[in-house]
Coordinates of N, CA and C in Angstrom, one line a residue:
M125 N 8.6 4.7 -24.6 CA 8.5 3.7 -25.6 C 6.9 3.2 -25.7
T126 N 6.5 3.0 -27.0 CA 5.2 2.9 -27.2 C 4.5 1.6 -27.0
K127 N 3.1 1.2 -26.7 CA 3.0 0.1 -26.3 C 2.9 -0.7 -27.8
I128 N 3.2 -2.1 -27.5 CA 3.1 -3.0 -29.1 C 2.2 -4.0 -28.5
A129 N 1.6 -4.3 -29.8 CA 0.7 -5.8 -29.6 C 1.4 -6.9 -29.7
L130 N 1.4 -7.5 -28.5 CA 2.2 -8.5 -28.4 C 1.9 -9.8 -29.3
S131 N 0.8 -10.1 -29.4 CA 0.2 -10.9 -30.5 C 0.4 -10.8 -31.8
S132 N 1.1 -9.4 -32.4 CA 1.4 -9.5 -33.4 C 3.1 -9.7 -33.7
L133 N 3.7 -10.1 -32.7 CA 5.0 -10.8 -32.8 C 5.3 -12.1 -33.4
P134 N 6.0 -12.3 -34.6 CA 6.2 -13.8 -35.2 C 6.6 -14.8 -34.3
R135 N 6.0 -16.1 -34.7 CA 6.3 -17.0 -33.9 C 7.9 -17.5 -34.2
V136 N 8.8 -18.0 -33.1 CA 10.2 -18.3 -33.0 C 10.5 -19.6 -32.9
G137 N 11.1 -20.3 -33.5 CA 11.6 -21.7 -33.4 C 10.7 -22.8 -32.9
S138 N 9.6 -22.4 -33.2 CA 8.4 -23.7 -32.9 C 7.0 -23.6 -33.6
R139 N 6.6 -24.7 -33.7 CA 5.0 -24.9 -34.5 C 4.2 -24.4 -33.6
R140 N 4.2 -24.5 -32.3 CA 3.2 -24.2 -31.2 C 3.0 -22.8 -31.2
E141 N 1.9 -22.2 -30.7 CA 1.7 -20.9 -30.9 C 2.5 -20.3 -29.3
P142 N 3.0 -19.3 -29.6 CA 4.1 -18.8 -28.6 C 3.1 -18.5 -27.4
S143 N 3.5 -18.7 -26.3 CA 2.6 -18.2 -24.7 C 3.2 -16.7 -24.9
L144 N 2.2 -16.3 -24.1 CA 2.5 -14.8 -23.6 C 3.8 -14.5 -23.3
T145 N 4.3 -15.3 -22.1 CA 5.8 -15.2 -21.7 C 6.7 -15.3 -22.7
D146 N 6.3 -16.2 -23.9 CA 7.4 -16.3 -25.2 C 7.3 -15.0 -25.7
Q147 N 6.2 -14.3 -26.0 CA 6.1 -13.1 -26.9 C 7.0 -11.9 -25.8
V148 N 6.4 -12.0 -24.6 CA 7.4 -11.0 -23.9 C 8.8 -11.1 -23.9
Y149 N 9.2 -12.4 -23.7 CA 10.8 -12.5 -23.8 C 11.2 -12.0 -25.0
A150 N 10.6 -12.6 -26.0 CA 11.4 -12.2 -27.3 C 11.3 -10.5 -27.5
M151 N 10.4 -10.0 -27.1 CA 10.2 -8.7 -27.2 C 11.1 -7.9 -26.4
L152 N 11.2 -8.4 -25.3 CA 12.4 -7.7 -24.2 C 13.8 -7.9 -24.7
R153 N 14.0 -9.3 -25.2 CA 15.2 -9.6 -25.7 C 15.7 -8.6 -26.9
R154 N 14.5 -8.9 -27.7 CA 15.0 -7.9 -29.0 C 15.3 -6.0 -28.3
E155 N 14.7 -5.5 -27.5 CA 14.8 -4.2 -27.1 C 16.4 -4.3 -26.5
I156 N 16.7 -5.3 -25.7 CA 17.9 -5.2 -25.1 C 19.2 -5.1 -26.2
I157 N 19.1 -6.1 -27.1 CA 20.0 -6.2 -28.2 C 20.1 -5.1 -28.9
T158 N 18.8 -4.4 -29.2 CA 19.1 -2.9 -30.0 C 19.3 -1.8 -29.1
C159 N 19.6 -2.2 -28.1 CA 19.6 -1.0 -27.1 C 18.6 0.0 -26.8
Q160 N 17.4 -0.6 -27.1 CA 16.1 0.3 -26.6 C 16.1 0.3 -25.2
L161 N 16.5 -0.8 -24.6 CA 16.6 -1.0 -23.2 C 18.0 -0.7 -22.9
A162 N 18.6 0.2 -22.5 CA 20.1 0.4 -22.6 C 20.9 -0.3 -21.5
P163 N 22.1 -0.9 -21.9 CA 22.9 -1.3 -20.8 C 23.0 -0.5 -19.2
D164 N 22.8 -0.9 -18.2 CA 23.1 -0.3 -17.0 C 21.6 0.5 -16.5
S165 N 20.5 0.2 -17.2 CA 19.5 0.9 -16.9 C 18.5 0.0 -16.2
D166 N 17.6 0.6 -15.5 CA 16.7 -0.1 -14.4 C 15.3 -0.4 -15.2
V167 N 14.9 -1.7 -14.9 CA 13.6 -2.1 -15.5 C 12.8 -2.6 -14.1
S168 N 11.5 -2.5 -14.4 CA 10.5 -2.9 -13.3 C 9.4 -3.8 -13.7
E169 N 8.8 -4.9 -13.2 CA 7.9 -5.7 -13.7 C 6.6 -4.7 -13.7
L170 N 6.4 -3.8 -12.7 CA 5.3 -2.8 -12.9 C 5.1 -2.1 -14.2
E171 N 6.1 -1.4 -14.3 CA 6.3 -0.4 -15.6 C 6.2 -1.4 -17.0
L172 N 6.9 -2.5 -16.9 CA 6.9 -3.2 -18.2 C 5.4 -3.7 -18.4
A173 N 4.6 -4.1 -17.3 CA 3.4 -4.6 -17.6 C 2.3 -3.6 -17.7
E174 N 2.6 -2.2 -17.5 CA 1.8 -1.2 -17.7 C 2.0 -0.8 -19.4
R175 N 3.3 -0.8 -19.8 CA 3.6 -0.6 -21.2 C 2.9 -1.7 -22.0
L176 N 3.1 -2.9 -21.8 CA 2.8 -4.0 -22.4 C 1.4 -4.5 -22.4
G177 N 0.6 -3.9 -21.3 CA -0.6 -4.2 -21.1 C -0.9 -5.7 -20.7
T178 N -0.2 -6.1 -19.9 CA -0.4 -7.4 -19.5 C -0.3 -7.5 -17.9
S179 N -0.4 -8.7 -17.4 CA -0.3 -9.0 -16.1 C 1.3 -9.1 -15.7
K180 N 1.5 -8.9 -14.5 CA 3.1 -9.2 -13.9 C 3.8 -10.5 -14.2
T181 N 2.8 -11.6 -14.3 CA 3.2 -12.6 -14.3 C 4.3 -13.2 -15.3
P182 N 3.8 -13.0 -17.0 CA 4.4 -13.3 -17.9 C 5.7 -12.4 -17.9
I183 N 5.6 -11.2 -17.5 CA 6.7 -10.1 -17.3 C 7.9 -10.8 -16.3
R184 N 7.5 -11.2 -15.2 CA 8.3 -11.9 -14.3 C 9.0 -13.1 -14.8
E185 N 8.2 -13.8 -15.6 CA 8.7 -15.3 -15.9 C 9.7 -15.1 -17.4
A186 N 9.5 -13.7 -18.2 CA 10.4 -13.3 -19.1 C 11.8 -13.0 -18.5
L187 N 11.5 -12.0 -17.6 CA 12.7 -11.4 -16.7 C 13.6 -12.4 -16.4
A188 N 13.1 -13.3 -15.8 CA 13.8 -14.7 -15.1 C 14.5 -15.3 -16.4
R189 N 13.9 -15.5 -17.7 CA 14.7 -16.3 -18.6 C 15.8 -15.5 -19.0
L190 N 15.2 -13.8 -19.2 CA 16.6 -13.0 -19.6 C 17.9 -13.0 -18.5
S191 N 17.5 -13.2 -17.3 CA 18.5 -12.9 -16.2 C 19.4 -14.4 -16.5
M192 N 18.8 -15.5 -16.9 CA 19.3 -16.7 -17.2 C 20.4 -16.4 -18.2
D193 N 19.9 -16.0 -19.4 CA 20.6 -15.6 -20.5 C 22.0 -14.9 -20.2
G194 N 21.7 -14.0 -19.0 CA 23.0 -13.0 -18.7 C 22.7 -11.7 -19.4
F195 N 21.6 -11.5 -19.7 CA 21.3 -10.0 -20.1 C 20.8 -9.0 -18.6
L196 N 20.4 -9.7 -17.7 CA 19.8 -8.8 -16.4 C 20.6 -9.2 -15.1
E197 N 20.7 -8.5 -14.5 CA 21.1 -8.3 -12.9 C 19.6 -8.2 -12.1
V198 N 19.5 -9.3 -11.3 CA 18.5 -9.5 -10.2 C 18.8 -8.8 -9.0
F199 N 18.0 -7.7 -8.6 CA 18.2 -7.2 -7.1 C 17.1 -7.6 -6.6
P200 N 17.0 -8.6 -5.4 CA 15.7 -8.9 -4.4 C 15.0 -7.7 -3.9
R201 N 13.9 -7.5 -4.2 CA 13.0 -6.7 -3.6 C 13.3 -5.3 -4.0
R202 N 14.1 -5.2 -5.2 CA 14.4 -3.7 -5.7 C 14.1 -3.7 -7.3
G203 N 14.3 -5.2 -8.0 CA 14.0 -5.0 -9.3 C 15.2 -5.5 -10.2
Y204 N 15.3 -4.9 -11.4 CA 16.2 -5.6 -12.4 C 16.9 -4.4 -13.1
R205 N 18.1 -4.9 -13.5 CA 18.8 -4.1 -14.1 C 19.6 -4.6 -15.5
I206 N 19.3 -3.8 -16.5 CA 20.2 -4.5 -17.7 C 21.6 -4.5 -17.5
R207 N 22.2 -5.7 -17.7 CA 23.3 -5.8 -17.1 C 24.5 -5.2 -18.4
P208 N 25.4 -4.4 -17.5 CA 26.2 -3.4 -18.2 C 27.2 -4.0 -19.1
V209 N 27.4 -3.6 -20.2 CA 28.9 -4.2 -21.1 C 29.9 -3.9 -20.7
T210 N 30.9 -4.7 -20.8 CA 32.3 -4.5 -20.6 C 33.1 -4.6 -21.8
I211 N 34.2 -4.0 -21.7 CA 35.4 -4.4 -22.8 C 35.5 -6.0 -22.9
K212 N 35.7 -6.4 -21.7 CA 35.9 -7.9 -21.7 C 35.0 -8.7 -22.4
D213 N 33.7 -8.5 -22.0 CA 32.6 -9.0 -22.6 C 32.7 -9.1 -24.1
I214 N 33.0 -8.0 -24.8 CA 33.2 -7.6 -26.2 C 34.4 -8.6 -26.6
N215 N 35.6 -8.7 -26.1 CA 36.6 -9.0 -26.3 C 36.6 -10.7 -26.2
D216 N 35.8 -11.4 -25.3 CA 35.6 -12.5 -25.1 C 34.8 -13.0 -26.1
L217 N 33.5 -12.4 -26.4 CA 32.7 -12.6 -27.5 C 33.2 -13.0 -28.7
F218 N 34.1 -11.7 -29.2 CA 34.8 -12.1 -30.4 C 35.9 -13.0 -30.6
A219 N 36.4 -13.3 -29.3 CA 37.4 -14.3 -29.5 C 36.9 -15.7 -29.8
V220 N 35.5 -16.0 -29.0 CA 34.9 -17.1 -29.4 C 34.5 -17.3 -30.8
R221 N 34.0 -16.1 -31.3 CA 33.5 -16.0 -32.6 C 34.5 -16.3 -33.8
S222 N 35.6 -15.9 -33.4 CA 36.9 -15.9 -34.2 C 37.1 -17.6 -34.3
V223 N 37.3 -18.0 -33.5 CA 37.6 -19.9 -33.6 C 36.3 -20.5 -34.1
L224 N 35.1 -20.1 -33.9 CA 34.0 -20.9 -34.5 C 34.0 -20.5 -36.1
E225 N 33.8 -19.0 -36.3 CA 33.7 -18.7 -38.0 C 35.1 -19.2 -38.7
Q226 N 36.2 -19.3 -38.0 CA 37.3 -19.7 -38.9 C 37.3 -21.2 -39.4
T227 N 36.5 -21.9 -38.4 CA 36.3 -23.2 -38.8 C 35.2 -23.5 -39.9
A228 N 34.2 -22.6 -39.8 CA 32.9 -22.4 -40.5 C 33.3 -22.0 -42.1
A229 N 34.3 -20.9 -42.0 CA 34.6 -20.3 -43.1 C 35.4 -21.5 -44.3
S230 N 36.4 -22.2 -43.5 CA 37.2 -23.2 -44.2 C 36.2 -24.4 -44.8
L231 N 35.1 -24.8 -43.8 CA 34.4 -25.9 -44.3 C 33.3 -25.3 -45.4
A232 N 33.0 -24.2 -45.3 CA 32.1 -23.5 -46.4 C 32.5 -23.3 -47.4
A233 N 34.1 -23.1 -47.6 CA 34.7 -22.8 -48.7 C 34.7 -24.3 -49.8
R234 N 34.5 -25.1 -49.0 CA 34.3 -26.6 -49.7 C 32.9 -27.1 -50.1
N235 N 32.1 -26.4 -49.3 CA 30.7 -27.1 -49.5 C 29.7 -26.0 -50.1
M236 N 29.9 -24.8 -50.2 CA 29.1 -23.7 -50.7 C 28.8 -24.0 -51.8
T237 N 27.4 -23.6 -52.4 CA 27.0 -23.8 -54.0 C 27.3 -22.2 -54.7
E238 N 27.6 -22.1 -55.9 CA 27.5 -20.8 -56.7 C 26.1 -20.1 -56.2
E239 N 25.1 -20.7 -55.9 CA 23.8 -19.8 -55.5 C 24.3 -19.3 -54.0
D240 N 25.0 -19.8 -53.3 CA 25.3 -19.6 -52.0 C 26.2 -18.1 -52.3
F241 N 27.3 -18.5 -53.0 CA 28.1 -17.3 -53.1 C 27.5 -16.1 -53.7
D242 N 26.4 -16.4 -54.7 CA 25.8 -14.9 -55.4 C 25.0 -14.5 -54.2
L243 N 24.3 -15.0 -53.3 CA 23.8 -14.6 -52.2 C 24.6 -13.7 -51.2
L244 N 25.6 -14.5 -51.3 CA 26.8 -13.8 -50.3 C 27.2 -12.4 -50.7
A245 N 27.5 -12.7 -52.0 CA 28.1 -11.1 -52.7 C 27.0 -10.2 -52.8
E246 N 25.7 -10.5 -52.7 CA 24.7 -9.5 -52.3 C 24.6 -9.0 -51.1
L247 N 24.7 -9.8 -50.2 CA 24.7 -9.4 -48.7 C 25.5 -8.5 -48.4
A248 N 27.0 -8.7 -49.1 CA 28.3 -7.9 -49.1 C 28.2 -6.5 -49.4
R249 N 27.2 -6.2 -50.4 CA 27.2 -4.8 -50.9 C 26.1 -4.0 -50.0
T250 N 25.7 -4.5 -48.8 CA 24.8 -3.6 -48.1 C 25.5 -2.6 -47.4
S251 N 24.7 -1.6 -47.5 CA 25.3 -0.2 -46.8 C 24.2 0.5 -45.9
Y252 N 24.9 1.6 -45.2 CA 23.5 2.2 -44.5 C 23.9 3.6 -44.2
S253 N 23.2 4.5 -43.6 CA 23.1 5.9 -43.5 C 23.2 6.2 -42.0
V254 N 24.1 6.7 -41.6 CA 24.3 6.9 -40.0 C 23.0 7.6 -39.4
Q255 N 22.3 8.4 -40.2 CA 21.4 9.3 -40.1 C 19.8 8.6 -40.0
E256 N 19.9 7.5 -40.8 CA 18.7 6.9 -40.7 C 18.6 5.4 -40.1
E257 N 17.7 5.5 -39.1 CA 17.5 4.4 -38.2 C 17.3 3.0 -38.8
N258 N 16.3 3.2 -39.8 CA 16.0 2.1 -40.5 C 17.1 1.2 -41.4
S259 N 18.0 2.0 -42.0 CA 18.8 1.6 -42.7 C 20.1 0.9 -41.8
I260 N 20.2 1.7 -40.6 CA 21.2 1.0 -39.6 C 20.6 -0.5 -39.2
D261 N 19.5 -0.5 -39.1 CA 18.9 -1.9 -38.8 C 19.0 -3.0 -39.8
Y262 N 18.8 -2.3 -41.0 CA 18.9 -3.5 -42.3 C 20.4 -3.8 -42.4
F263 N 21.4 -2.9 -42.3 CA 22.7 -3.3 -42.6 C 23.1 -4.4 -41.4
I264 N 22.6 -3.8 -40.2 CA 23.0 -5.0 -38.9 C 22.5 -6.5 -39.2
D265 N 21.1 -6.4 -39.6 CA 20.7 -7.3 -40.1 C 21.3 -8.3 -41.4
A266 N 21.8 -7.5 -42.4 CA 22.3 -8.2 -43.3 C 23.9 -8.7 -42.9
N267 N 24.3 -8.1 -42.3 CA 25.8 -8.4 -41.5 C 25.6 -9.6 -41.1
R268 N 24.5 -9.9 -40.0 CA 24.2 -11.2 -39.3 C 23.8 -12.4 -40.7
Q269 N 23.1 -11.7 -41.3 CA 22.7 -12.7 -42.4 C 23.7 -13.3 -43.1
F270 N 24.8 -12.3 -43.3 CA 26.1 -12.7 -44.1 C 26.8 -13.9 -43.5
H271 N 26.9 -13.7 -42.2 CA 27.8 -14.6 -41.3 C 26.9 -15.7 -41.1
I272 N 25.7 -15.8 -41.0 CA 24.8 -17.0 -41.0 C 25.0 -17.9 -42.1
A273 N 25.1 -17.2 -43.3 CA 24.9 -18.0 -44.7 C 26.1 -18.7 -44.6
I274 N 27.3 -18.2 -44.3 CA 28.5 -18.8 -44.4 C 28.7 -20.1 -43.1
A275 N 28.1 -19.7 -42.0 CA 27.9 -20.7 -41.1 C 27.1 -22.2 -41.4
K276 N 26.0 -21.7 -42.1 CA 25.1 -22.6 -42.8 C 25.9 -23.4 -43.9
G277 N 26.8 -22.6 -44.6 CA 27.7 -23.4 -45.6 C 28.5 -24.4 -45.1
S278 N 28.9 -24.2 -44.0 CA 29.8 -25.3 -43.1 C 29.1 -26.7 -43.3
R279 N 27.8 -26.8 -43.3 CA 26.9 -28.0 -43.4 C 27.1 -28.8 -42.1
N280 N 27.4 -28.0 -41.0 CA 27.6 -28.5 -39.8 C 26.4 -28.2 -38.7
P281 N 25.0 -28.8 -38.5 CA 24.2 -28.2 -37.7 C 24.6 -27.6 -36.4
R282 N 25.7 -28.4 -35.5 CA 25.8 -28.1 -34.3 C 26.7 -26.7 -34.6
L283 N 27.7 -26.5 -35.2 CA 28.4 -25.2 -35.2 C 27.8 -24.1 -35.9
I284 N 26.3 -24.5 -36.7 CA 25.7 -23.4 -37.2 C 24.8 -22.9 -35.8
S285 N 24.2 -23.6 -35.1 CA 23.4 -23.2 -34.0 C 24.4 -22.3 -33.1
I286 N 25.6 -22.8 -32.7 CA 26.2 -22.0 -31.7 C 26.7 -20.5 -32.5
I287 N 27.1 -20.8 -33.7 CA 27.4 -19.3 -34.5 C 26.3 -18.4 -34.3
I288 N 25.1 -18.8 -34.5 CA 24.0 -18.1 -34.6 C 23.5 -17.3 -33.3
N289 N 23.7 -18.2 -32.2 CA 23.5 -17.6 -30.8 C 24.6 -16.5 -30.7
H290 N 25.9 -16.6 -31.0 CA 27.0 -15.6 -30.7 C 26.7 -14.4 -31.7
L291 N 26.2 -14.7 -33.0 CA 26.1 -13.4 -33.7 C 24.7 -12.6 -33.0
E292 N 23.5 -13.3 -32.6 CA 22.9 -12.5 -31.9 C 23.3 -11.6 -30.7
E293 N 23.9 -12.1 -30.1 CA 24.7 -11.3 -28.9 C 25.4 -10.2 -29.5
S294 N 26.3 -10.6 -30.7 CA 27.2 -9.3 -31.2 C 26.3 -8.3 -31.5
E295 N 25.2 -8.5 -32.1 CA 24.4 -7.3 -32.6 C 24.1 -6.2 -31.5
R296 N 24.1 -6.5 -30.4 CA 24.1 -5.5 -29.4 C 25.3 -4.3 -29.3
F297 N 26.5 -5.3 -29.7 CA 27.4 -4.4 -29.9 C 27.6 -3.3 -31.1
F298 N 26.8 -4.2 -32.2 CA 26.7 -3.1 -33.2 C 25.8 -2.1 -33.2
H299 N 24.9 -2.2 -32.5 CA 23.8 -1.3 -32.2 C 24.5 -0.3 -31.4
M300 N 25.6 -0.4 -30.5 CA 26.2 0.4 -29.5 C 27.1 1.2 -30.1
G301 N 28.0 0.4 -31.1 CA 28.9 1.4 -32.0 C 29.0 1.8 -33.3
V302 N 27.9 1.3 -34.2 CA 28.0 1.6 -35.7 C 27.3 2.9 -35.7
R303 N 26.9 3.3 -34.9 CA 26.5 4.8 -35.1 C 27.6 5.9 -35.0
Q304 N 28.6 5.5 -34.5 CA 29.8 6.4 -33.9 C 30.7 6.6 -35.2
R305 N 30.6 5.6 -36.2 CA 31.6 5.7 -37.2 C 31.0 5.1 -38.3
D306 N 31.2 5.7 -39.6 CA 30.9 4.8 -40.7 C 31.9 3.9 -41.2
I307 N 31.2 2.7 -41.2 CA 31.7 1.3 -41.6 C 31.6 0.8 -43.0
N308 N 30.7 1.5 -43.5 CA 30.4 0.9 -45.0 C 31.5 0.3 -45.7
T309 N 32.7 1.2 -46.1 CA 33.6 0.9 -47.0 C 34.4 -0.4 -46.4
E310 N 34.7 -0.2 -45.4 CA 35.4 -1.4 -44.4 C 34.7 -2.8 -44.7
T311 N 33.6 -2.5 -44.4 CA 32.8 -3.8 -44.1 C 32.3 -4.6 -45.7
N312 N 32.0 -3.4 -46.5 CA 32.0 -3.9 -48.0 C 33.4 -4.7 -48.4
Q313 N 34.2 -4.0 -48.3 CA 35.6 -4.4 -48.8 C 35.8 -5.7 -48.3
E314 N 35.7 -6.1 -46.9 CA 35.9 -7.0 -46.2 C 35.4 -8.4 -46.8
H315 N 34.0 -8.1 -46.3 CA 32.8 -9.0 -47.1 C 33.2 -9.5 -48.5
T316 N 33.6 -8.5 -49.2 CA 33.8 -8.9 -50.6 C 34.9 -9.6 -50.9
Q317 N 36.0 -9.4 -50.0 CA 37.2 -10.4 -50.1 C 36.8 -11.7 -49.6
I318 N 36.2 -11.8 -48.3 CA 35.7 -13.1 -48.2 C 34.9 -13.9 -49.1
V319 N 34.1 -13.3 -49.8 CA 33.3 -14.1 -50.8 C 34.2 -14.3 -51.9
D320 N 35.0 -13.8 -52.3 CA 36.2 -14.0 -53.2 C 36.9 -15.4 -53.1
V321 N 37.4 -15.1 -51.6 CA 38.2 -16.4 -51.2 C 37.3 -17.7 -51.2
L322 N 35.9 -17.4 -50.6 CA 35.4 -19.0 -50.6 C 35.0 -19.2 -52.0
R323 N 34.6 -18.4 -52.9 CA 34.3 -18.8 -54.2 C 35.6 -19.5 -54.8
G324 N 36.6 -19.1 -54.5 CA 38.1 -19.7 -54.9 C 38.2 -21.0 -54.6
R325 N 37.2 -21.5 -53.7 CA 37.6 -22.9 -52.7 C 39.0 -22.8 -52.0
E326 N 39.5 -21.6 -51.5 CA 40.8 -21.7 -50.8 C 40.3 -21.9 -49.4
S327 N 40.2 -23.0 -49.1 CA 39.7 -23.6 -47.6 C 40.5 -22.7 -46.4
G328 N 42.0 -23.1 -46.8 CA 42.8 -22.8 -45.5 C 42.8 -21.3 -45.5
Y329 N 42.8 -20.4 -46.6 CA 42.8 -19.1 -46.6 C 41.4 -18.3 -45.9
A330 N 40.4 -19.2 -46.4 CA 39.0 -19.0 -45.7 C 38.8 -18.6 -44.6
G331 N 39.5 -19.3 -43.7 CA 40.0 -19.3 -42.3 C 40.5 -18.3 -41.8
K332 N 41.5 -18.0 -42.3 CA 42.5 -16.7 -42.0 C 42.0 -15.6 -42.3
I333 N 41.2 -15.3 -43.4 CA 40.7 -13.9 -43.8 C 39.5 -13.8 -42.7
M334 N 38.6 -14.8 -42.4 CA 37.4 -14.6 -41.8 C 38.0 -14.0 -40.3
A335 N 39.1 -14.9 -39.7 CA 39.6 -14.4 -38.4 C 40.3 -13.0 -38.8
K336 N 40.8 -12.5 -39.6 CA 41.4 -11.0 -39.6 C 40.1 -10.2 -40.0
H337 N 38.9 -10.6 -40.6 CA 37.8 -9.6 -40.5 C 37.1 -9.5 -38.9
I338 N 37.1 -10.7 -38.3 CA 36.3 -10.7 -37.0 C 37.2 -9.5 -36.0
E339 N 38.6 -9.8 -36.2 CA 39.5 -9.0 -35.3 C 39.4 -7.6 -35.6
S340 N 39.2 -7.3 -37.0 CA 39.1 -5.9 -37.4 C 38.0 -5.0 -37.0
T341 N 36.7 -6.2 -36.9 CA 35.5 -5.6 -36.6 C 35.5 -5.2 -35.1
R342 N 36.0 -6.3 -34.1 CA 36.1 -6.1 -32.8 C 36.8 -4.9 -32.5
A343 N 38.2 -4.5 -33.2 CA 38.8 -3.4 -32.7 C 38.1 -2.2 -33.0
G344 N 37.2 -2.1 -34.2 CA 36.7 -1.1 -34.8 C 35.6 -0.8 -34.0
L345 N 34.5 -1.6 -33.7 CA 33.5 -1.5 -32.7 C 34.1 -1.0 -31.1
T346 N 35.2 -1.6 -30.9 CA 35.5 -1.5 -29.3 C 36.1 0.1 -29.3
A347 N 36.8 0.4 -30.5 CA 37.2 2.0 -30.5 C 36.1 2.9 -30.6
A348 N 35.1 2.7 -31.4 CA 34.0 3.4 -31.6 C 33.1 3.5 -30.5
I349 N 33.1 2.4 -29.4 CA 32.2 2.5 -28.3 C 32.9 3.2 -27.2
L350 N 34.2 3.1 -27.2 CA 35.2 3.8 -26.2 C 35.0 5.6 -26.3
N351 N 35.2 6.0 -27.7 CA 35.0 7.0 -28.2 C 33.8 7.9 -28.0
D352 N 32.8 7.0 -27.7 CA 31.4 7.6 -27.2 C 31.3 7.8 -25.8
H353 N 31.5 9.1 -25.4 CA 31.5 9.2 -23.9 C 30.2 9.3 -23.3
S354 N 28.9 9.0 -24.0 CA 27.7 8.7 -23.4 C 27.6 7.3 -23.1
S355 N 28.5 6.6 -23.7 CA 28.0 4.6 -23.7 C 28.3 4.4 -22.1
S356 N 27.7 3.6 -21.9 CA 27.6 3.1 -20.6 C 28.9 1.8 -20.6
V357 N 29.6 1.5 -21.3 CA 30.5 0.6 -21.3 C 31.4 0.5 -20.0
I358 N 31.7 -0.5 -19.4 CA 32.8 -0.7 -18.5 C 34.1 -1.0 -18.8
L359 N 34.9 -0.4 -18.6 CA 36.4 -0.6 -18.9 C 36.9 -2.1 -18.0

């Protein structure tokens, strides 16, 4: 991996200037989510300090935060390892997402505006090419923005915050599975159907169609990851 200027990273969630530890944390968290730092791979403070051109102190502090987030396993006097992904991790996360996003979709059907629906419709049409890394990143980001927009449509700040956190963790699974099969058609169709139901103000049905979509996504990603023999996913 190439050295990246940490000072160029955007500020996240605060008006204060991010500390060096904040910048290192944000960068490494992103590398884990996008699988640039692969599941079950080892990382060391010294190697990261050399790559990022910084001292070991902000590295150590960032790694401690990542271990608290559940992304790292710590081995005293040995170093750190990116926590491996298990099928149970995937199933558990999507089970929670289903409950949360069913509620959000039902509320969004009542509260979203026509402008909100137009934005959703645009996001629903996003596609990607398996051979183009940039388009994969764009597609995964658009998928996240689609679900965040519906969460925001609930007008429930607590629900929005929880859903956003779960969506960020889901991105890791997308990066692992989306390259194994083309999901453009099914995602576009399911997202468009969700938009139509929301626009029709069908609150009860909105929750059901969202649950169906999340289960379809879970099943598809799980199958794709299991079919990838190079994957480090643990059964």
